[in-house]
Structures are given as structure tokens and as C-alpha cells.
Amino acid sequence: MSRSVGARPQQRAALADRKAREFLRKADPVLGGVIDAHPAFRPRAWLDELPPLDAFGTLIFQVVGQQLSVAATRTIVSRIEERFGGRLPSAAELLASDPEVLRTAGLSARKGATLRALAERFVDGRLSDAALERMTDEEVEAALTEVSGIGPWSAHGFLLVALNRPDVFLTGDIALRRVIQRVYGFDHVPSEAELLETSDRWRPYRSLAVSYLFASEYEEPR
């Protein structure tokens, strides 16, 4: 049974799924080497450091983080929390606030407008935690990218973080392209066609494959 978007429990993230891990090891020996180097890998462990996030809260993170480092994103998110009593605002709270509140937190006018457009959809019911949970990956992407400022990268990030969907691939993520370049020995940053050819062997567990690849870049093997 799938969990509600807004009910991520505060417990330690689980180890990588054994069935998915073994599938990936057999399907791709190169990725298998990465998997073997991280036997105690917990793909969602980084979320342990964050408060529980509902769908709108996740989208705040996604929008703030567009083209920013993780450190810069967390700084701005912390400033937003300070302006809303120490937590992220609900859609209704954000919509009722002065747009200048987001500007003083460090958000651009464009990103502020995107968040307000998203908030409007949550307030009037076009978007909700329950509705997004029921949608297919393609439906979620279509619903979110209707909003100016939400592209496939943000929509795919939402699928990964908020909905924990198992087969999401971040084709537009330059950091992922560079990791794949290193791990697979490309002499150039791989093209989208090369990325898709590489990632097709990971279906239907592309999300876990991506998590392992990022772990190979940012975590010490153990």
C-alpha cells in the first residue's frame, strides 16, 4: 500500500530494496560495482535530516533549489521558515502573505511567482496530496508542468522525493550527467540519447540506480 504524500514518518530510511538491488547488479555490471561498494546504502537517508514534507512543502524545496547548490537551497528554505513561524508555509499561508516576504528570504521574483501559482492550485483543489498520490508519473508531470517555472527536472524531483516513485530518471540533471560520465568512462558529458541508452537497462528501478550513482559521488564507500 502506498503511503500518503504528507505522512512521511520520522524513522530511519530503509536499506535499498534487495530485489531491486539484485536486478540492477545483474542488468548492469558497471552499476553493480557501485552497488557492491555501498552494501549498507539507504537511498532516502538524506531525507532523515528534513522535517516531514507534504506535497506543497516538497515543491517549495524543488522550486527554491532550481539551479542552486544544496547549501544555498537550505539557506533560503531556512529563511522562509523563519518568516512563517519556524516552519514551511501551507499553500493558503503563502498565498495570503505579501510576495515581498519570499523576496526578502532570497527568492527571485520568478520563483516567487511559481510558488504562488502552485499555492493557488492547492487552495482551489486542482492539486492536492491525495490527487497527486493517485496520478501516474506522466499525469503528475503534466499537472505540475502546467505551472510556469516548473519543468521536467522539478517534476521528476517531486516524483522521487514526495512520491518515492521507483522508475524516475533525471535526464536534465547536469550533476547526474557528470557522474555517469565518470562512472561509465565517457570522454564527454553524455548526450540525452546516450543517457537514455544507459538508463534503459535499469528499468523499472531507475530511481534506485540514480541514487546509487549520486552515492558514488557524494558518499564514502562502506
PDB file of C-alpha atoms in Angstrom:
ATOM      1  CA  MET A   1       0.000   0.000   0.000  1.00  0.00           C
ATOM      2  CA  SER A   2       1.414   3.409  -0.881  1.00  0.00           C
ATOM      3  CA  ARG A   3       1.697   5.987   1.840  1.00  0.00           C
ATOM      4  CA  SER A   4       0.228   9.477   1.826  1.00  0.00           C
ATOM      5  CA  VAL A   5       2.489  12.190   0.478  1.00  0.00           C
ATOM      6  CA  GLY A   6       2.075  14.206   3.646  1.00  0.00           C
ATOM      7  CA  ALA A   7       2.712  11.391   6.090  1.00  0.00           C
ATOM      8  CA  ARG A   8       6.396  10.517   5.718  1.00  0.00           C
ATOM      9  CA  PRO A   9       7.240   9.002   9.095  1.00  0.00           C
ATOM     10  CA  GLN A  10      10.194  10.244  11.097  1.00  0.00           C
ATOM     11  CA  GLN A  11      12.107   6.976  11.154  1.00  0.00           C
ATOM     12  CA  ARG A  12      15.448   5.940   9.761  1.00  0.00           C
ATOM     13  CA  ALA A  13      15.397   5.439   5.997  1.00  0.00           C
ATOM     14  CA  ALA A  14      15.292   1.826   4.855  1.00  0.00           C
ATOM     15  CA  LEU A  15      18.104  -0.053   3.178  1.00  0.00           C
ATOM     16  CA  ALA A  16      17.946  -0.309  -0.608  1.00  0.00           C
ATOM     17  CA  ASP A  17      15.340  -2.850  -1.701  1.00  0.00           C
ATOM     18  CA  ARG A  18      17.042  -6.235  -2.108  1.00  0.00           C
ATOM     19  CA  LYS A  19      15.073  -7.305  -5.194  1.00  0.00           C
ATOM     20  CA  ALA A  20      15.731  -4.020  -6.985  1.00  0.00           C
ATOM     21  CA  ARG A  21      19.394  -4.062  -5.962  1.00  0.00           C
ATOM     22  CA  GLU A  22      19.954  -7.562  -7.347  1.00  0.00           C
ATOM     23  CA  PHE A  23      18.133  -6.721 -10.563  1.00  0.00           C
ATOM     24  CA  LEU A  24      20.392  -3.719 -11.139  1.00  0.00           C
ATOM     25  CA  ARG A  25      23.557  -5.672 -10.316  1.00  0.00           C
ATOM     26  CA  LYS A  26      22.725  -8.284 -12.948  1.00  0.00           C
ATOM     27  CA  ALA A  27      21.454  -5.813 -15.548  1.00  0.00           C
ATOM     28  CA  ASP A  28      24.496  -3.533 -15.409  1.00  0.00           C
ATOM     29  CA  PRO A  29      27.913  -4.751 -14.201  1.00  0.00           C
ATOM     30  CA  VAL A  30      29.268  -1.197 -14.031  1.00  0.00           C
ATOM     31  CA  LEU A  31      26.459  -0.132 -11.715  1.00  0.00           C
ATOM     32  CA  GLY A  32      26.933  -3.455  -9.916  1.00  0.00           C
ATOM     33  CA  GLY A  33      30.386  -2.269  -8.878  1.00  0.00           C
ATOM     34  CA  VAL A  34      28.881   0.867  -7.358  1.00  0.00           C
ATOM     35  CA  ILE A  35      26.251  -1.210  -5.555  1.00  0.00           C
ATOM     36  CA  ASP A  36      28.868  -3.571  -4.126  1.00  0.00           C
ATOM     37  CA  ALA A  37      30.850  -0.580  -2.832  1.00  0.00           C
ATOM     38  CA  HIS A  38      27.815   0.601  -0.809  1.00  0.00           C
ATOM     39  CA  PRO A  39      26.401  -2.527   0.901  1.00  0.00           C
ATOM     40  CA  ALA A  40      24.593  -0.577   3.636  1.00  0.00           C
ATOM     41  CA  PHE A  41      23.130   2.022   1.302  1.00  0.00           C
ATOM     42  CA  ARG A  42      19.942   3.811   2.353  1.00  0.00           C
ATOM     43  CA  PRO A  43      18.732   5.698  -0.741  1.00  0.00           C
ATOM     44  CA  ARG A  44      16.464   8.102   1.138  1.00  0.00           C
ATOM     45  CA  ALA A  45      18.723   8.688   4.148  1.00  0.00           C
ATOM     46  CA  TRP A  46      19.260  12.346   3.224  1.00  0.00           C
ATOM     47  CA  LEU A  47      15.554  12.950   3.942  1.00  0.00           C
ATOM     48  CA  ASP A  48      16.171  11.989   7.574  1.00  0.00           C
ATOM     49  CA  GLU A  49      17.685  15.444   8.031  1.00  0.00           C
ATOM     50  CA  LEU A  50      14.493  17.209   6.904  1.00  0.00           C
ATOM     51  CA  PRO A  51      11.150  17.686   8.647  1.00  0.00           C
ATOM     52  CA  PRO A  52       8.178  15.726   7.283  1.00  0.00           C
ATOM     53  CA  LEU A  53       7.164  17.308   3.978  1.00  0.00           C
ATOM     54  CA  ASP A  54       3.749  17.337   2.356  1.00  0.00           C
ATOM     55  CA  ALA A  55       3.376  17.816  -1.393  1.00  0.00           C
ATOM     56  CA  PHE A  56       3.415  21.622  -1.256  1.00  0.00           C
ATOM     57  CA  GLY A  57       6.411  21.668   1.086  1.00  0.00           C
ATOM     58  CA  THR A  58       8.306  19.390  -1.289  1.00  0.00           C
ATOM     59  CA  LEU A  59       7.508  21.726  -4.165  1.00  0.00           C
ATOM     60  CA  ILE A  60       8.876  24.668  -2.172  1.00  0.00           C
ATOM     61  CA  PHE A  61      12.168  22.758  -1.913  1.00  0.00           C
ATOM     62  CA  GLN A  62      12.070  21.888  -5.621  1.00  0.00           C
ATOM     63  CA  VAL A  63      11.435  25.452  -6.766  1.00  0.00           C
ATOM     64  CA  VAL A  64      13.921  27.054  -4.372  1.00  0.00           C
ATOM     65  CA  GLY A  65      16.562  24.527  -5.427  1.00  0.00           C
ATOM     66  CA  GLN A  66      16.367  25.170  -9.152  1.00  0.00           C
ATOM     67  CA  GLN A  67      19.922  25.913 -10.361  1.00  0.00           C
ATOM     68  CA  LEU A  68      21.190  26.307  -6.784  1.00  0.00           C
ATOM     69  CA  SER A  69      23.535  24.241  -4.645  1.00  0.00           C
ATOM     70  CA  VAL A  70      22.134  22.178  -1.792  1.00  0.00           C
ATOM     71  CA  ALA A  71      23.706  24.590   0.713  1.00  0.00           C
ATOM     72  CA  ALA A  72      22.160  27.666  -0.926  1.00  0.00           C
ATOM     73  CA  THR A  73      18.794  25.930  -1.148  1.00  0.00           C
ATOM     74  CA  ARG A  74      18.780  25.053   2.543  1.00  0.00           C
ATOM     75  CA  THR A  75      19.785  28.596   3.485  1.00  0.00           C
ATOM     76  CA  ILE A  76      16.856  30.105   1.594  1.00  0.00           C
ATOM     77  CA  VAL A  77      14.427  27.471   2.863  1.00  0.00           C
ATOM     78  CA  SER A  78      15.545  28.231   6.432  1.00  0.00           C
ATOM     79  CA  ARG A  79      14.870  31.921   5.852  1.00  0.00           C
ATOM     80  CA  ILE A  80      11.396  31.115   4.539  1.00  0.00           C
ATOM     81  CA  GLU A  81      10.742  29.023   7.654  1.00  0.00           C
ATOM     82  CA  GLU A  82      11.846  31.935   9.861  1.00  0.00           C
ATOM     83  CA  ARG A  83       9.263  34.162   8.207  1.00  0.00           C
ATOM     84  CA  PHE A  84       6.477  31.642   8.833  1.00  0.00           C
ATOM     85  CA  GLY A  85       6.965  30.816  12.495  1.00  0.00           C
ATOM     86  CA  GLY A  86       9.731  28.262  12.116  1.00  0.00           C
ATOM     87  CA  ARG A  87       8.130  26.026   9.500  1.00  0.00           C
ATOM     88  CA  LEU A  88       7.304  25.998   5.829  1.00  0.00           C
ATOM     89  CA  PRO A  89       4.016  27.723   4.980  1.00  0.00           C
ATOM     90  CA  SER A  90       0.928  25.923   3.811  1.00  0.00           C
ATOM     91  CA  ALA A  91      -0.363  26.879   0.380  1.00  0.00           C
ATOM     92  CA  ALA A  92      -3.032  29.107   1.954  1.00  0.00           C
ATOM     93  CA  GLU A  93      -0.481  30.826   4.209  1.00  0.00           C
ATOM     94  CA  LEU A  94       1.873  31.519   1.345  1.00  0.00           C
ATOM     95  CA  LEU A  95      -0.939  32.866  -0.809  1.00  0.00           C
ATOM     96  CA  ALA A  96      -2.095  35.197   1.987  1.00  0.00           C
ATOM     97  CA  SER A  97       1.403  36.571   2.555  1.00  0.00           C
ATOM     98  CA  ASP A  98       2.992  39.610   0.935  1.00  0.00           C
ATOM     99  CA  PRO A  99       5.104  38.487  -2.077  1.00  0.00           C
ATOM    100  CA  GLU A 100       7.914  40.569  -0.598  1.00  0.00           C
ATOM    101  CA  VAL A 101       8.265  38.000   2.206  1.00  0.00           C
ATOM    102  CA  LEU A 102       9.688  35.492  -0.259  1.00  0.00           C
ATOM    103  CA  ARG A 103      11.862  38.136  -1.886  1.00  0.00           C
ATOM    104  CA  THR A 104      13.476  39.057   1.423  1.00  0.00           C
ATOM    105  CA  ALA A 105      14.168  35.360   2.038  1.00  0.00           C
ATOM    106  CA  GLY A 106      16.292  35.343  -1.113  1.00  0.00           C
ATOM    107  CA  LEU A 107      13.842  34.018  -3.689  1.00  0.00           C
ATOM    108  CA  SER A 108      13.737  35.579  -7.145  1.00  0.00           C
ATOM    109  CA  ALA A 109      10.534  37.188  -8.378  1.00  0.00           C
ATOM    110  CA  ARG A 110      10.150  34.376 -10.916  1.00  0.00           C
ATOM    111  CA  LYS A 111      10.438  31.625  -8.309  1.00  0.00           C
ATOM    112  CA  GLY A 112       8.090  33.523  -6.002  1.00  0.00           C
ATOM    113  CA  ALA A 113       5.507  33.729  -8.788  1.00  0.00           C
ATOM    114  CA  THR A 114       5.881  29.991  -9.426  1.00  0.00           C
ATOM    115  CA  LEU A 115       5.238  29.174  -5.768  1.00  0.00           C
ATOM    116  CA  ARG A 116       2.191  31.433  -5.681  1.00  0.00           C
ATOM    117  CA  ALA A 117       0.808  29.782  -8.831  1.00  0.00           C
ATOM    118  CA  LEU A 118       1.308  26.370  -7.228  1.00  0.00           C
ATOM    119  CA  ALA A 119      -0.299  27.595  -3.987  1.00  0.00           C
ATOM    120  CA  GLU A 120      -3.362  28.755  -5.923  1.00  0.00           C
ATOM    121  CA  ARG A 121      -3.798  25.248  -7.337  1.00  0.00           C
ATOM    122  CA  PHE A 122      -3.580  23.653  -3.889  1.00  0.00           C
ATOM    123  CA  VAL A 123      -6.013  26.166  -2.398  1.00  0.00           C
ATOM    124  CA  ASP A 124      -8.637  25.778  -5.145  1.00  0.00           C
ATOM    125  CA  GLY A 125      -8.272  21.978  -5.256  1.00  0.00           C
ATOM    126  CA  ARG A 126      -6.708  21.490  -8.664  1.00  0.00           C
ATOM    127  CA  LEU A 127      -3.761  19.922  -6.809  1.00  0.00           C
ATOM    128  CA  SER A 128      -3.746  18.009  -3.534  1.00  0.00           C
ATOM    129  CA  ASP A 129      -1.664  15.399  -1.755  1.00  0.00           C
ATOM    130  CA  ALA A 130      -4.301  12.738  -2.353  1.00  0.00           C
ATOM    131  CA  ALA A 131      -4.808  13.584  -6.028  1.00  0.00           C
ATOM    132  CA  LEU A 132      -1.079  13.581  -6.778  1.00  0.00           C
ATOM    133  CA  GLU A 133      -0.670  10.242  -4.987  1.00  0.00           C
ATOM    134  CA  ARG A 134      -3.315   8.690  -7.272  1.00  0.00           C
ATOM    135  CA  MET A 135      -1.822  10.026 -10.511  1.00  0.00           C
ATOM    136  CA  THR A 136       0.562   8.142 -12.763  1.00  0.00           C
ATOM    137  CA  ASP A 137       4.069   9.550 -13.185  1.00  0.00           C
ATOM    138  CA  GLU A 138       3.045  11.041 -16.519  1.00  0.00           C
ATOM    139  CA  GLU A 139      -0.065  12.648 -15.044  1.00  0.00           C
ATOM    140  CA  VAL A 140       1.917  14.194 -12.194  1.00  0.00           C
ATOM    141  CA  GLU A 141       4.441  15.645 -14.631  1.00  0.00           C
ATOM    142  CA  ALA A 142       1.657  17.040 -16.831  1.00  0.00           C
ATOM    143  CA  ALA A 143      -0.171  18.601 -13.856  1.00  0.00           C
ATOM    144  CA  LEU A 144       2.942  20.254 -12.437  1.00  0.00           C
ATOM    145  CA  THR A 145       4.469  21.484 -15.677  1.00  0.00           C
ATOM    146  CA  GLU A 146       1.270  23.413 -16.430  1.00  0.00           C
ATOM    147  CA  VAL A 147       2.698  25.913 -13.953  1.00  0.00           C
ATOM    148  CA  SER A 148       5.169  28.397 -15.400  1.00  0.00           C
ATOM    149  CA  GLY A 149       8.557  27.762 -13.812  1.00  0.00           C
ATOM    150  CA  ILE A 150       8.011  24.024 -13.278  1.00  0.00           C
ATOM    151  CA  GLY A 151       9.829  21.951 -15.868  1.00  0.00           C
ATOM    152  CA  PRO A 152      10.545  18.235 -16.159  1.00  0.00           C
ATOM    153  CA  TRP A 153      13.533  18.461 -13.757  1.00  0.00           C
ATOM    154  CA  SER A 154      11.347  19.806 -10.938  1.00  0.00           C
ATOM    155  CA  ALA A 155       8.506  17.403 -11.736  1.00  0.00           C
ATOM    156  CA  HIS A 156      10.840  14.398 -11.743  1.00  0.00           C
ATOM    157  CA  GLY A 157      12.387  15.556  -8.476  1.00  0.00           C
ATOM    158  CA  PHE A 158       8.906  15.717  -6.962  1.00  0.00           C
ATOM    159  CA  LEU A 159       8.175  12.174  -8.139  1.00  0.00           C
ATOM    160  CA  LEU A 160      11.352  10.987  -6.433  1.00  0.00           C
ATOM    161  CA  VAL A 161      11.132  12.933  -3.178  1.00  0.00           C
ATOM    162  CA  ALA A 162       7.428  13.271  -2.420  1.00  0.00           C
ATOM    163  CA  LEU A 163       6.009  10.156  -4.061  1.00  0.00           C
ATOM    164  CA  ASN A 164       9.028   7.805  -3.903  1.00  0.00           C
ATOM    165  CA  ARG A 165       8.246   6.535  -7.393  1.00  0.00           C
ATOM    166  CA  PRO A 166      10.605   3.687  -8.402  1.00  0.00           C
ATOM    167  CA  ASP A 167      11.334   4.436 -12.065  1.00  0.00           C
ATOM    168  CA  VAL A 168      12.262   8.114 -12.366  1.00  0.00           C
ATOM    169  CA  PHE A 169      15.292   9.301 -14.331  1.00  0.00           C
ATOM    170  CA  LEU A 170      16.631  12.866 -14.157  1.00  0.00           C
ATOM    171  CA  THR A 171      17.718  13.352 -17.780  1.00  0.00           C
ATOM    172  CA  GLY A 172      18.152  17.099 -17.372  1.00  0.00           C
ATOM    173  CA  ASP A 173      20.312  16.964 -14.247  1.00  0.00           C
ATOM    174  CA  ILE A 174      23.829  18.090 -15.162  1.00  0.00           C
ATOM    175  CA  ALA A 175      25.299  16.665 -11.942  1.00  0.00           C
ATOM    176  CA  LEU A 176      23.911  13.231 -12.843  1.00  0.00           C
ATOM    177  CA  ARG A 177      25.295  13.521 -16.373  1.00  0.00           C
ATOM    178  CA  ARG A 178      28.748  14.182 -14.972  1.00  0.00           C
ATOM    179  CA  VAL A 179      28.530  11.270 -12.547  1.00  0.00           C
ATOM    180  CA  ILE A 180      27.554   8.961 -15.416  1.00  0.00           C
ATOM    181  CA  GLN A 181      30.404  10.383 -17.491  1.00  0.00           C
ATOM    182  CA  ARG A 182      32.862   9.444 -14.725  1.00  0.00           C
ATOM    183  CA  VAL A 183      31.435   6.058 -13.777  1.00  0.00           C
ATOM    184  CA  TYR A 184      30.934   4.839 -17.359  1.00  0.00           C
ATOM    185  CA  GLY A 185      34.107   6.352 -18.778  1.00  0.00           C
ATOM    186  CA  PHE A 186      32.626   8.742 -21.337  1.00  0.00           C
ATOM    187  CA  ASP A 187      35.198  11.186 -22.734  1.00  0.00           C
ATOM    188  CA  HIS A 188      32.431  13.824 -22.873  1.00  0.00           C
ATOM    189  CA  VAL A 189      29.315  14.770 -20.954  1.00  0.00           C
ATOM    190  CA  PRO A 190      26.830  12.212 -22.311  1.00  0.00           C
ATOM    191  CA  SER A 191      24.011  13.375 -24.548  1.00  0.00           C
ATOM    192  CA  GLU A 192      20.371  12.739 -23.686  1.00  0.00           C
ATOM    193  CA  ALA A 193      20.329   9.851 -26.175  1.00  0.00           C
ATOM    194  CA  GLU A 194      23.372   8.294 -24.504  1.00  0.00           C
ATOM    195  CA  LEU A 195      21.806   8.773 -21.070  1.00  0.00           C
ATOM    196  CA  LEU A 196      18.608   7.068 -22.148  1.00  0.00           C
ATOM    197  CA  GLU A 197      20.524   4.172 -23.708  1.00  0.00           C
ATOM    198  CA  THR A 198      22.498   3.727 -20.487  1.00  0.00           C
ATOM    199  CA  SER A 199      19.464   4.033 -18.208  1.00  0.00           C
ATOM    200  CA  ASP A 200      17.097   1.785 -20.187  1.00  0.00           C
ATOM    201  CA  ARG A 201      18.784  -1.304 -18.720  1.00  0.00           C
ATOM    202  CA  TRP A 202      17.828  -0.080 -15.219  1.00  0.00           C
ATOM    203  CA  ARG A 203      14.069  -0.094 -15.808  1.00  0.00           C
ATOM    204  CA  PRO A 204      11.896  -0.431 -13.733  1.00  0.00           C
ATOM    205  CA  TYR A 205      14.295   0.680 -10.966  1.00  0.00           C
ATOM    206  CA  ARG A 206      15.861   3.805 -12.427  1.00  0.00           C
ATOM    207  CA  SER A 207      15.247   5.805  -9.233  1.00  0.00           C
ATOM    208  CA  LEU A 208      17.428   3.444  -7.191  1.00  0.00           C
ATOM    209  CA  ALA A 209      20.106   3.412  -9.900  1.00  0.00           C
ATOM    210  CA  VAL A 210      20.242   7.213  -9.813  1.00  0.00           C
ATOM    211  CA  SER A 211      20.519   7.143  -6.012  1.00  0.00           C
ATOM    212  CA  TYR A 212      23.469   4.755  -6.177  1.00  0.00           C
ATOM    213  CA  LEU A 213      25.206   6.908  -8.774  1.00  0.00           C
ATOM    214  CA  PHE A 214      24.871  10.010  -6.617  1.00  0.00           C
ATOM    215  CA  ALA A 215      26.130   7.974  -3.646  1.00  0.00           C
ATOM    216  CA  SER A 216      29.233   7.085  -5.666  1.00  0.00           C
ATOM    217  CA  GLU A 217      29.931  10.801  -5.976  1.00  0.00           C
ATOM    218  CA  TYR A 218      28.995  12.106  -2.545  1.00  0.00           C
ATOM    219  CA  GLU A 219      29.280   9.211  -0.056  1.00  0.00           C
ATOM    220  CA  GLU A 220      32.286   7.247   1.156  1.00  0.00           C
ATOM    221  CA  PRO A 221      32.070   3.533   0.197  1.00  0.00           C
ATOM    222  CA  ARG A 222      31.267   1.295   3.143  1.00  0.00           C
TER     223      ARG A 222
END
